[in-house]
PDB file of C-alpha atoms in Angstrom:
ATOM      1  CA  UNK W   1      73.502-109.875-141.557  1.00 43.00           C
ATOM      2  CA  UNK W   2      74.721-106.684-144.565  1.00 49.00           C
ATOM      3  CA  UNK W   3      72.012-104.140-142.028  1.00 51.00           C
ATOM      4  CA  UNK W   4      74.535-104.353-139.507  1.00 45.00           C
ATOM      5  CA  UNK W   5      77.266-101.797-139.597  1.00 48.00           C
ATOM      6  CA  UNK W   6      74.693 -99.645-140.769  1.00 49.00           C
ATOM      7  CA  UNK W   7      71.952-100.329-138.060  1.00 46.00           C
ATOM      8  CA  UNK W   8      75.985 -99.949-135.327  1.00 46.00           C
ATOM      9  CA  UNK W   9      77.043 -96.527-137.487  1.00 50.00           C
ATOM     10  CA  UNK W  10      73.096 -95.140-136.998  1.00 48.00           C
ATOM     11  CA  UNK W  11      73.030 -96.483-133.102  1.00 49.00           C
ATOM     12  CA  UNK W  12      76.299 -94.507-132.551  1.00 51.00           C
ATOM     13  CA  UNK W  13      75.009 -91.141-134.200  1.00 52.00           C
ATOM     14  CA  UNK W  14      71.962 -91.247-131.618  1.00 52.00           C
ATOM     15  CA  UNK W  15      74.835 -92.066-128.165  1.00 52.00           C
ATOM     16  CA  UNK W  16      75.885 -88.628-129.509  1.00 58.00           C
ATOM     17  CA  UNK W  17      72.789 -86.717-130.897  1.00 56.00           C
ATOM     18  CA  UNK W  18      72.615 -85.109-126.936  1.00 55.00           C
ATOM     19  CA  UNK W  19      75.325 -83.155-128.208  1.00 60.00           C
ATOM     20  CA  UNK W  20      72.941 -81.306-130.885  1.00 70.00           C
ATOM     21  CA  UNK W  21      70.694 -78.189-129.943  1.00 82.00           C
ATOM     22  CA  UNK W  22      67.106 -78.490-130.420  1.00 90.00           C
ATOM     23  CA  UNK W  23      64.196 -76.871-132.519  1.00 90.00           C
ATOM     24  CA  UNK W  24      62.397 -76.241-129.697  1.00 90.00           C
ATOM     25  CA  UNK W  25      64.916 -75.555-127.152  1.00 92.00           C
ATOM     26  CA  UNK W  26      63.488 -76.667-123.940  1.00 92.00           C
ATOM     27  CA  UNK W  27      61.060 -74.812-121.678  1.00 89.00           C
ATOM     28  CA  UNK W  28      62.400 -73.659-118.014  1.00 83.00           C
ATOM     29  CA  UNK W  29      59.952 -73.603-115.428  1.00 80.00           C
ATOM     30  CA  UNK W  30      59.662 -73.368-112.464  1.00 80.00           C
ATOM     31  CA  UNK W  31      59.294 -76.994-111.128  1.00 84.00           C
ATOM     32  CA  UNK W  32      59.119 -80.264-112.487  1.00 93.00           C
ATOM     33  CA  UNK W  33      56.260 -82.983-111.538  1.00 96.00           C
ATOM     34  CA  UNK W  34      59.115 -85.321-109.963  1.00 97.00           C
ATOM     35  CA  UNK W  35      57.984 -89.070-110.489  1.00 98.00           C
ATOM     36  CA  UNK W  36      59.549 -92.089-108.861  1.00 98.00           C
ATOM     37  CA  UNK W  37      59.065 -93.630-113.000  1.00 98.00           C
ATOM     38  CA  UNK W  38      57.002 -92.714-116.052  1.00 98.00           C
ATOM     39  CA  UNK W  39      56.192 -95.186-119.102  1.00 98.00           C
ATOM     40  CA  UNK W  40      55.761 -93.902-122.354  1.00 98.00           C
ATOM     41  CA  UNK W  41      54.733 -95.706-125.542  1.00 98.00           C
ATOM     42  CA  UNK W  42      53.204 -95.316-128.731  1.00 97.00           C
ATOM     43  CA  UNK W  43      55.281 -92.118-130.014  1.00 97.00           C
ATOM     44  CA  UNK W  44      55.254 -92.833-133.471  1.00 95.00           C
ATOM     45  CA  UNK W  45      57.849 -90.906-134.261  1.00 96.00           C
ATOM     46  CA  UNK W  46      58.262 -90.398-137.772  1.00 95.00           C
ATOM     47  CA  UNK W  47      54.515 -90.225-139.059  1.00 93.00           C
ATOM     48  CA  UNK W  48      51.886 -86.439-139.142  1.00 90.00           C
ATOM     49  CA  UNK W  49      50.286 -88.834-137.032  1.00 89.00           C
ATOM     50  CA  UNK W  50      52.776 -88.311-133.555  1.00 94.00           C
ATOM     51  CA  UNK W  51      51.736 -85.554-131.498  1.00 94.00           C
ATOM     52  CA  UNK W  52      54.594 -83.702-131.101  1.00 96.00           C
ATOM     53  CA  UNK W  53      53.727 -81.698-129.434  1.00 96.00           C
ATOM     54  CA  UNK W  54      52.237 -82.459-126.373  1.00 97.00           C
ATOM     55  CA  UNK W  55      55.567 -84.875-125.526  1.00 98.00           C
ATOM     56  CA  UNK W  56      57.580 -81.797-125.498  1.00 98.00           C
ATOM     57  CA  UNK W  57      54.968 -80.483-123.427  1.00 97.00           C
ATOM     58  CA  UNK W  58      56.075 -83.120-120.830  1.00 98.00           C
ATOM     59  CA  UNK W  59      58.549 -83.368-121.337  1.00 98.00           C
ATOM     60  CA  UNK W  60      59.868 -80.366-120.003  1.00 97.00           C
ATOM     61  CA  UNK W  61      57.392 -80.460-116.582  1.00 97.00           C
ATOM     62  CA  UNK W  62      57.941 -84.148-115.269  1.00 97.00           C
ATOM     63  CA  UNK W  63      61.138 -86.105-114.158  1.00 97.00           C
ATOM     64  CA  UNK W  64      62.206 -89.682-113.297  1.00 98.00           C
ATOM     65  CA  UNK W  65      64.121 -91.176-110.991  1.00 98.00           C
ATOM     66  CA  UNK W  66      63.694 -94.104-114.145  1.00 98.00           C
ATOM     67  CA  UNK W  67      61.588 -94.077-117.326  1.00 98.00           C
ATOM     68  CA  UNK W  68      60.600 -97.158-119.800  1.00 98.00           C
ATOM     69  CA  UNK W  69      59.870 -95.749-122.953  1.00 98.00           C
ATOM     70  CA  UNK W  70      57.408 -98.742-124.211  1.00 98.00           C
ATOM     71  CA  UNK W  71      58.243-100.508-127.317  1.00 96.00           C
ATOM     72  CA  UNK W  72      56.885 -97.873-131.615  1.00 96.00           C
ATOM     73  CA  UNK W  73      58.133 -95.017-130.359  1.00 97.00           C
ATOM     74  CA  UNK W  74      59.648 -94.848-133.816  1.00 96.00           C
ATOM     75  CA  UNK W  75      57.281 -95.988-136.839  1.00 93.00           C
ATOM     76  CA  UNK W  76      59.806 -98.517-139.355  1.00 93.00           C
ATOM     77  CA  UNK W  77      56.723 -99.291-140.751  1.00 87.00           C
ATOM     78  CA  UNK W  78      55.650 -95.921-141.561  1.00 86.00           C
ATOM     79  CA  UNK W  79      59.580 -94.458-143.123  1.00 91.00           C
ATOM     80  CA  UNK W  80      60.277 -97.641-144.898  1.00 88.00           C
ATOM     81  CA  UNK W  81      57.186 -96.594-146.683  1.00 87.00           C
ATOM     82  CA  UNK W  82      57.893 -93.113-146.857  1.00 89.00           C
ATOM     83  CA  UNK W  83      60.647 -91.199-144.986  1.00 92.00           C
ATOM     84  CA  UNK W  84      59.316 -88.169-142.553  1.00 93.00           C
ATOM     85  CA  UNK W  85      61.118 -87.010-139.863  1.00 95.00           C
ATOM     86  CA  UNK W  86      60.631 -83.302-138.754  1.00 94.00           C
ATOM     87  CA  UNK W  87      62.633 -80.869-136.330  1.00 94.00           C
ATOM     88  CA  UNK W  88      60.424 -81.529-133.489  1.00 96.00           C
ATOM     89  CA  UNK W  89      61.131 -85.769-133.394  1.00 96.00           C
ATOM     90  CA  UNK W  90      64.319 -84.768-133.434  1.00 95.00           C
ATOM     91  CA  UNK W  91      63.306 -83.182-130.305  1.00 96.00           C
ATOM     92  CA  UNK W  92      61.475 -85.423-128.762  1.00 97.00           C
ATOM     93  CA  UNK W  93      64.949 -87.611-128.738  1.00 96.00           C
ATOM     94  CA  UNK W  94      67.125 -85.020-127.873  1.00 95.00           C
ATOM     95  CA  UNK W  95      65.102 -84.417-124.947  1.00 96.00           C
ATOM     96  CA  UNK W  96      64.930 -88.325-123.386  1.00 96.00           C
ATOM     97  CA  UNK W  97      68.530 -88.756-123.907  1.00 95.00           C
ATOM     98  CA  UNK W  98      69.544 -85.885-122.353  1.00 95.00           C
ATOM     99  CA  UNK W  99      68.076 -87.433-119.184  1.00 96.00           C
ATOM    100  CA  UNK W 100      70.246 -90.100-119.849  1.00 96.00           C
ATOM    101  CA  UNK W 101      72.539 -88.050-119.025  1.00 95.00           C
ATOM    102  CA  UNK W 102      71.025 -86.605-116.462  1.00 95.00           C
ATOM    103  CA  UNK W 103      71.227 -89.181-114.009  1.00 96.00           C
ATOM    104  CA  UNK W 104      66.892 -91.015-115.300  1.00 98.00           C
ATOM    105  CA  UNK W 105      67.992 -94.627-115.793  1.00 98.00           C
ATOM    106  CA  UNK W 106      66.561 -94.785-119.498  1.00 98.00           C
ATOM    107  CA  UNK W 107      64.503 -98.505-121.114  1.00 98.00           C
ATOM    108  CA  UNK W 108      63.503 -98.720-124.268  1.00 98.00           C
ATOM    109  CA  UNK W 109      61.331-102.540-124.581  1.00 98.00           C
ATOM    110  CA  UNK W 110      60.403-101.765-128.992  1.00 97.00           C
ATOM    111  CA  UNK W 111      57.242-102.979-130.341  1.00 95.00           C
ATOM    112  CA  UNK W 112      56.354-104.537-133.744  1.00 92.00           C
ATOM    113  CA  UNK W 113      56.468-100.606-134.920  1.00 92.00           C
ATOM    114  CA  UNK W 114      60.292-100.022-134.555  1.00 94.00           C
ATOM    115  CA  UNK W 115      60.929-104.165-134.489  1.00 93.00           C
ATOM    116  CA  UNK W 116      64.300-103.700-136.181  1.00 94.00           C
ATOM    117  CA  UNK W 117      66.099-101.815-132.525  1.00 95.00           C
ATOM    118  CA  UNK W 118      64.574-105.417-130.893  1.00 95.00           C
ATOM    119  CA  UNK W 119      68.329-107.376-132.573  1.00 94.00           C
ATOM    120  CA  UNK W 120      70.343-105.078-130.103  1.00 95.00           C
ATOM    121  CA  UNK W 121      68.631-105.972-126.783  1.00 95.00           C
ATOM    122  CA  UNK W 122      71.006-106.416-124.182  1.00 96.00           C
ATOM    123  CA  UNK W 123      72.990-103.255-125.358  1.00 95.00           C
ATOM    124  CA  UNK W 124      72.944 -99.015-123.955  1.00 94.00           C
ATOM    125  CA  UNK W 125      73.759 -96.171-126.335  1.00 91.00           C
ATOM    126  CA  UNK W 126      73.750 -93.033-124.800  1.00 88.00           C
ATOM    127  CA  UNK W 127      72.405 -94.053-121.688  1.00 94.00           C
ATOM    128  CA  UNK W 128      69.139 -95.890-123.725  1.00 96.00           C
ATOM    129  CA  UNK W 129      68.958 -99.640-122.282  1.00 97.00           C
ATOM    130  CA  UNK W 130      67.262-101.330-125.637  1.00 97.00           C
ATOM    131  CA  UNK W 131      65.141-105.003-123.349  1.00 97.00           C
ATOM    132  CA  UNK W 132      63.118-107.545-124.964  1.00 96.00           C
ATOM    133  CA  UNK W 133      61.123-106.861-121.257  1.00 96.00           C
ATOM    134  CA  UNK W 134      61.277-106.048-118.112  1.00 97.00           C
ATOM    135  CA  UNK W 135      60.416-106.799-114.565  1.00 97.00           C
ATOM    136  CA  UNK W 136      59.759-103.006-112.710  1.00 98.00           C
ATOM    137  CA  UNK W 137      59.268-102.782-108.776  1.00 98.00           C
ATOM    138  CA  UNK W 138      57.426-100.466-107.516  1.00 98.00           C
ATOM    139  CA  UNK W 139      58.138 -98.117-104.085  1.00 98.00           C
ATOM    140  CA  UNK W 140      55.715-100.828-101.771  1.00 98.00           C
ATOM    141  CA  UNK W 141      57.392-103.543-103.146  1.00 98.00           C
ATOM    142  CA  UNK W 142      54.916-105.322-106.156  1.00 98.00           C
ATOM    143  CA  UNK W 143      56.406-106.518-109.187  1.00 98.00           C
ATOM    144  CA  UNK W 144      55.438-105.589-112.037  1.00 98.00           C
ATOM    145  CA  UNK W 145      56.059-107.242-115.963  1.00 97.00           C
ATOM    146  CA  UNK W 146      57.106-104.401-118.396  1.00 98.00           C
ATOM    147  CA  UNK W 147      56.423-105.035-122.308  1.00 96.00           C
ATOM    148  CA  UNK W 148      55.171-104.235-125.846  1.00 96.00           C
ATOM    149  CA  UNK W 149      52.380-106.178-126.373  1.00 93.00           C
ATOM    150  CA  UNK W 150      51.874-106.779-129.747  1.00 90.00           C
ATOM    151  CA  UNK W 151      53.913-110.217-128.339  1.00 87.00           C
ATOM    152  CA  UNK W 152      49.683-111.134-127.057  1.00 85.00           C
ATOM    153  CA  UNK W 153      47.923-109.745-130.563  1.00 75.00           C
ATOM    154  CA  UNK W 154      47.203-112.931-132.485  1.00 56.00           C
ATOM    155  CA  UNK W 155      46.336-110.466-135.105  1.00 40.00           C
ATOM    156  CA  UNK W 156      50.067-109.708-135.713  1.00 39.00           C
ATOM    157  CA  UNK W 157      50.762-113.525-134.926  1.00 41.00           C
ATOM    158  CA  UNK W 158      48.749-115.301-136.762  1.00 40.00           C
ATOM    159  CA  UNK W 159      47.203-111.869-139.575  1.00 41.00           C
ATOM    160  CA  UNK W 160      51.061-110.266-139.952  1.00 46.00           C
ATOM    161  CA  UNK W 161      49.465-108.967-143.551  1.00 38.00           C
ATOM    162  CA  UNK W 162      46.388-107.691-142.243  1.00 39.00           C
ATOM    163  CA  UNK W 163      47.482-105.941-139.059  1.00 43.00           C
ATOM    164  CA  UNK W 164      49.473-104.311-142.222  1.00 46.00           C
ATOM    165  CA  UNK W 165      46.263-103.314-143.667  1.00 43.00           C
ATOM    166  CA  UNK W 166      45.039-101.734-140.738  1.00 47.00           C
ATOM    167  CA  UNK W 167      47.997-100.180-140.055  1.00 50.00           C
ATOM    168  CA  UNK W 168      47.386 -98.147-143.430  1.00 54.00           C
ATOM    169  CA  UNK W 169      43.924 -97.785-142.501  1.00 51.00           C
ATOM    170  CA  UNK W 170      45.206 -96.258-139.357  1.00 54.00           C
ATOM    171  CA  UNK W 171      47.500 -93.773-140.494  1.00 57.00           C
ATOM    172  CA  UNK W 172      44.559 -92.207-142.840  1.00 56.00           C
ATOM    173  CA  UNK W 173      42.083 -92.511-140.310  1.00 59.00           C
ATOM    174  CA  UNK W 174      45.290 -89.724-138.424  1.00 60.00           C
ATOM    175  CA  UNK W 175      44.761 -88.006-141.392  1.00 62.00           C
ATOM    176  CA  UNK W 176      40.954 -86.921-140.534  1.00 63.00           C
ATOM    177  CA  UNK W 177      42.650 -86.629-137.234  1.00 67.00           C
ATOM    178  CA  UNK W 178      45.302 -84.174-137.491  1.00 68.00           C
ATOM    179  CA  UNK W 179      43.087 -82.381-139.696  1.00 62.00           C
ATOM    180  CA  UNK W 180      40.417 -82.276-136.764  1.00 61.00           C
ATOM    181  CA  UNK W 181      42.657 -81.243-134.466  1.00 66.00           C
ATOM    182  CA  UNK W 182      44.147 -78.019-136.643  1.00 69.00           C
ATOM    183  CA  UNK W 183      40.745 -77.109-136.678  1.00 66.00           C
ATOM    184  CA  UNK W 184      40.020 -77.429-133.096  1.00 64.00           C
ATOM    185  CA  UNK W 185      43.199 -75.343-132.456  1.00 68.00           C
ATOM    186  CA  UNK W 186      42.448 -72.218-134.844  1.00 70.00           C
ATOM    187  CA  UNK W 187      39.005 -72.157-133.090  1.00 70.00           C
ATOM    188  CA  UNK W 188      40.919 -71.883-129.770  1.00 69.00           C
ATOM    189  CA  UNK W 189      38.553 -75.501-128.468  1.00 70.00           C
ATOM    190  CA  UNK W 190      41.378 -77.848-127.017  1.00 68.00           C
ATOM    191  CA  UNK W 191      42.750 -81.435-128.190  1.00 68.00           C
ATOM    192  CA  UNK W 192      40.155 -84.019-128.983  1.00 59.00           C
ATOM    193  CA  UNK W 193      41.390 -87.097-130.490  1.00 62.00           C
ATOM    194  CA  UNK W 194      38.499 -88.491-133.825  1.00 49.00           C
ATOM    195  CA  UNK W 195      40.435 -92.011-133.920  1.00 56.00           C
ATOM    196  CA  UNK W 196      40.840 -92.377-129.890  1.00 58.00           C
ATOM    197  CA  UNK W 197      36.293 -91.831-130.183  1.00 55.00           C
ATOM    198  CA  UNK W 198      35.515 -93.832-132.998  1.00 53.00           C
ATOM    199  CA  UNK W 199      37.535 -96.952-131.781  1.00 54.00           C
ATOM    200  CA  UNK W 200      35.728 -96.832-128.523  1.00 53.00           C
ATOM    201  CA  UNK W 201      31.728 -96.679-130.458  1.00 52.00           C
ATOM    202  CA  UNK W 202      32.677 -99.579-132.372  1.00 48.00           C
ATOM    203  CA  UNK W 203      31.782-102.663-131.453  1.00 44.00           C
ATOM    204  CA  UNK W 204      34.406-105.435-132.402  1.00 49.00           C
ATOM    205  CA  UNK W 205      37.333-102.944-130.468  1.00 50.00           C
ATOM    206  CA  UNK W 206      36.217-102.629-127.903  1.00 52.00           C
ATOM    207  CA  UNK W 207      35.577-106.459-127.606  1.00 63.00           C
ATOM    208  CA  UNK W 208      39.518-106.758-129.124  1.00 65.00           C
ATOM    209  CA  UNK W 209      40.983-104.196-126.739  1.00 72.00           C
ATOM    210  CA  UNK W 210      39.094-105.991-123.649  1.00 76.00           C
ATOM    211  CA  UNK W 211      39.979-109.893-124.626  1.00 84.00           C
ATOM    212  CA  UNK W 212      43.153-108.506-125.162  1.00 87.00           C
ATOM    213  CA  UNK W 213      43.176-106.826-121.802  1.00 91.00           C
ATOM    214  CA  UNK W 214      42.160-110.508-120.503  1.00 89.00           C
ATOM    215  CA  UNK W 215      45.142-112.492-122.589  1.00 89.00           C
ATOM    216  CA  UNK W 216      47.885-109.707-120.920  1.00 92.00           C
ATOM    217  CA  UNK W 217      46.297-110.142-117.187  1.00 93.00           C
ATOM    218  CA  UNK W 218      46.660-114.240-117.414  1.00 91.00           C
ATOM    219  CA  UNK W 219      49.959-113.962-118.702  1.00 91.00           C
ATOM    220  CA  UNK W 220      51.282-111.812-116.035  1.00 94.00           C
ATOM    221  CA  UNK W 221      49.360-113.919-113.496  1.00 94.00           C
ATOM    222  CA  UNK W 222      50.459-117.509-115.347  1.00 92.00           C
ATOM    223  CA  UNK W 223      54.934-115.775-115.092  1.00 94.00           C
ATOM    224  CA  UNK W 224      54.402-114.588-110.784  1.00 95.00           C
ATOM    225  CA  UNK W 225      53.585-111.786-111.228  1.00 97.00           C
ATOM    226  CA  UNK W 226      51.272-108.359-109.313  1.00 98.00           C
ATOM    227  CA  UNK W 227      50.607-107.343-113.332  1.00 97.00           C
ATOM    228  CA  UNK W 228      52.025-106.012-115.589  1.00 97.00           C
ATOM    229  CA  UNK W 229      52.264-103.102-118.269  1.00 98.00           C
ATOM    230  CA  UNK W 230      52.501-102.439-122.076  1.00 97.00           C
ATOM    231  CA  UNK W 231      51.064-100.053-125.305  1.00 96.00           C
ATOM    232  CA  UNK W 232      50.655-101.390-128.663  1.00 93.00           C
ATOM    233  CA  UNK W 233      47.075-100.674-128.640  1.00 90.00           C
ATOM    234  CA  UNK W 234      47.009 -96.972-127.865  1.00 91.00           C
ATOM    235  CA  UNK W 235      44.131 -97.400-125.127  1.00 91.00           C
ATOM    236  CA  UNK W 236      45.459 -95.852-122.333  1.00 95.00           C
ATOM    237  CA  UNK W 237      43.726 -97.757-118.880  1.00 95.00           C
ATOM    238  CA  UNK W 238      43.890-100.145-116.003  1.00 97.00           C
ATOM    239  CA  UNK W 239      41.918-103.039-115.184  1.00 96.00           C
ATOM    240  CA  UNK W 240      42.518-105.502-111.761  1.00 96.00           C
ATOM    241  CA  UNK W 241      41.918-109.374-112.518  1.00 95.00           C
ATOM    242  CA  UNK W 242      42.246-112.815-110.496  1.00 95.00           C
ATOM    243  CA  UNK W 243      43.975-115.040-111.776  1.00 92.00           C
ATOM    244  CA  UNK W 244      44.404-118.135-109.489  1.00 92.00           C
ATOM    245  CA  UNK W 245      43.092-116.516-106.946  1.00 94.00           C
ATOM    246  CA  UNK W 246      45.703-113.345-106.991  1.00 94.00           C
ATOM    247  CA  UNK W 247      44.907-109.665-108.152  1.00 96.00           C
ATOM    248  CA  UNK W 248      46.756-108.891-111.568  1.00 97.00           C
ATOM    249  CA  UNK W 249      47.266-105.045-112.051  1.00 98.00           C
ATOM    250  CA  UNK W 250      46.559-104.020-116.503  1.00 97.00           C
ATOM    251  CA  UNK W 251      48.296-100.752-117.191  1.00 98.00           C
ATOM    252  CA  UNK W 252      48.578 -99.489-120.318  1.00 97.00           C
ATOM    253  CA  UNK W 253      49.474 -96.200-120.468  1.00 98.00           C
ATOM    254  CA  UNK W 254      48.604 -95.790-123.866  1.00 96.00           C
ATOM    255  CA  UNK W 255      49.624 -93.341-126.904  1.00 96.00           C
ATOM    256  CA  UNK W 256      51.367 -90.158-127.699  1.00 97.00           C
ATOM    257  CA  UNK W 257      48.720 -90.218-131.339  1.00 93.00           C
ATOM    258  CA  UNK W 258      45.508 -90.035-129.784  1.00 87.00           C
ATOM    259  CA  UNK W 259      44.894 -89.539-126.521  1.00 91.00           C
ATOM    260  CA  UNK W 260      48.407 -88.067-125.552  1.00 95.00           C
ATOM    261  CA  UNK W 261      49.100 -90.490-121.914  1.00 97.00           C
ATOM    262  CA  UNK W 262      51.625 -91.601-119.621  1.00 98.00           C
ATOM    263  CA  UNK W 263      51.318 -94.295-116.741  1.00 98.00           C
ATOM    264  CA  UNK W 264      52.900 -92.924-114.215  1.00 98.00           C
ATOM    265  CA  UNK W 265      54.606 -94.596-109.967  1.00 98.00           C
ATOM    266  CA  UNK W 266      54.086 -91.923-107.163  1.00 98.00           C
ATOM    267  CA  UNK W 267      57.188 -92.003-104.867  1.00 98.00           C
ATOM    268  CA  UNK W 268      55.238 -94.338-102.084  1.00 98.00           C
ATOM    269  CA  UNK W 269      53.951 -96.587-105.028  1.00 98.00           C
ATOM    270  CA  UNK W 270      50.827 -95.289-105.801  1.00 98.00           C
ATOM    271  CA  UNK W 271      50.784 -95.605-109.886  1.00 98.00           C
ATOM    272  CA  UNK W 272      48.365 -93.074-112.225  1.00 98.00           C
ATOM    273  CA  UNK W 273      47.484 -92.461-116.173  1.00 98.00           C
ATOM    274  CA  UNK W 274      48.001 -88.978-116.870  1.00 98.00           C
ATOM    275  CA  UNK W 275      45.836 -87.734-120.181  1.00 97.00           C
ATOM    276  CA  UNK W 276      48.171 -85.483-121.008  1.00 97.00           C
ATOM    277  CA  UNK W 277      46.122 -82.502-122.427  1.00 95.00           C
ATOM    278  CA  UNK W 278      43.497 -82.262-119.514  1.00 94.00           C
ATOM    279  CA  UNK W 279      47.307 -81.533-118.305  1.00 94.00           C
ATOM    280  CA  UNK W 280      47.607 -78.414-120.410  1.00 93.00           C
ATOM    281  CA  UNK W 281      43.942 -77.218-120.196  1.00 92.00           C
ATOM    282  CA  UNK W 282      43.544 -77.731-116.391  1.00 91.00           C
ATOM    283  CA  UNK W 283      47.512 -75.783-116.329  1.00 90.00           C
ATOM    284  CA  UNK W 284      45.746 -73.223-119.654  1.00 85.00           C
ATOM    285  CA  UNK W 285      42.545 -72.178-116.875  1.00 85.00           C
ATOM    286  CA  UNK W 286      45.261 -71.860-113.571  1.00 81.00           C
ATOM    287  CA  UNK W 287      46.527 -69.726-115.283  1.00 76.00           C
ATOM    288  CA  UNK W 288      44.461 -67.275-116.637  1.00 72.00           C
ATOM    289  CA  UNK W 289      43.125 -67.536-112.992  1.00 71.00           C
ATOM    290  CA  UNK W 290      46.021 -65.621-111.841  1.00 72.00           C
ATOM    291  CA  UNK W 291      46.511 -63.112-114.146  1.00 68.00           C
ATOM    292  CA  UNK W 292      41.845 -62.149-113.488  1.00 71.00           C
ATOM    293  CA  UNK W 293      44.056 -62.042-110.060  1.00 68.00           C
ATOM    294  CA  UNK W 294      46.122 -60.019-110.339  1.00 56.00           C
ATOM    295  CA  UNK W 295      45.529 -56.423-109.990  1.00 58.00           C
ATOM    296  CA  UNK W 296      46.386 -53.996-112.363  1.00 53.00           C
ATOM    297  CA  UNK W 297      49.759 -51.634-111.430  1.00 51.00           C
ATOM    298  CA  UNK W 298      48.382 -47.779-110.967  1.00 44.00           C
TER     299      UNK W 298
END
């Protein structure tokens, strides 16, 4: 209870954060890609693994009526061990709060790494609604349950100490991932995630992800909804399951550490997973094509 005044003071500062100028100015693009809804999760602000460059680029090139922040936006676990908060992480917070001021509905569903925000469920700070879980109705009438997903992680539930050990090993992999990314950038190669590739090669990791997806989808089916949107396992995915004879959709919006993904809903209710490194690469190709087709001035 003694921490509450300090937490409320921090929340008050966040609510007024949108008036601070970002270190990376907001890009003025010809036309932002408009969506009905955007879901992002597992940003892990406060860690070196956070891919702030790609996330800032994403935020500057997209817009939506509603945005869900599906947990682990801030990495409280790492910040407790060592404070790390570069200016670019402030820029991400600034951009999200700026969206709220412009009229975007922002819903923040804390995860296990930012569980310190969970006591504020039901409150609104700077236009950001904090919820433990949410229900979203798509444009074509489907009802989706939205939650971070750590509630269904057996390691988190039964062996919390093992989750902390795994977190330490994961961040070691992230350091290697950052080094690989820098080398590839220097060589002019596109973004590629070492940790993501390793995860897909390890049999136990693949089995855990598959089992996790089944458990979450079954929970959604038991609640009578048409599908679920979650994060937590850093693996963007769509799968369809059958529960009691009814189709249940499983959507995972990925992360901004390894894959750099977002889940979006178009205005007709169609859902799509965006792999932002690929979007950036396509944009660069189009830009190069324009340069080669425009004749030089005489």
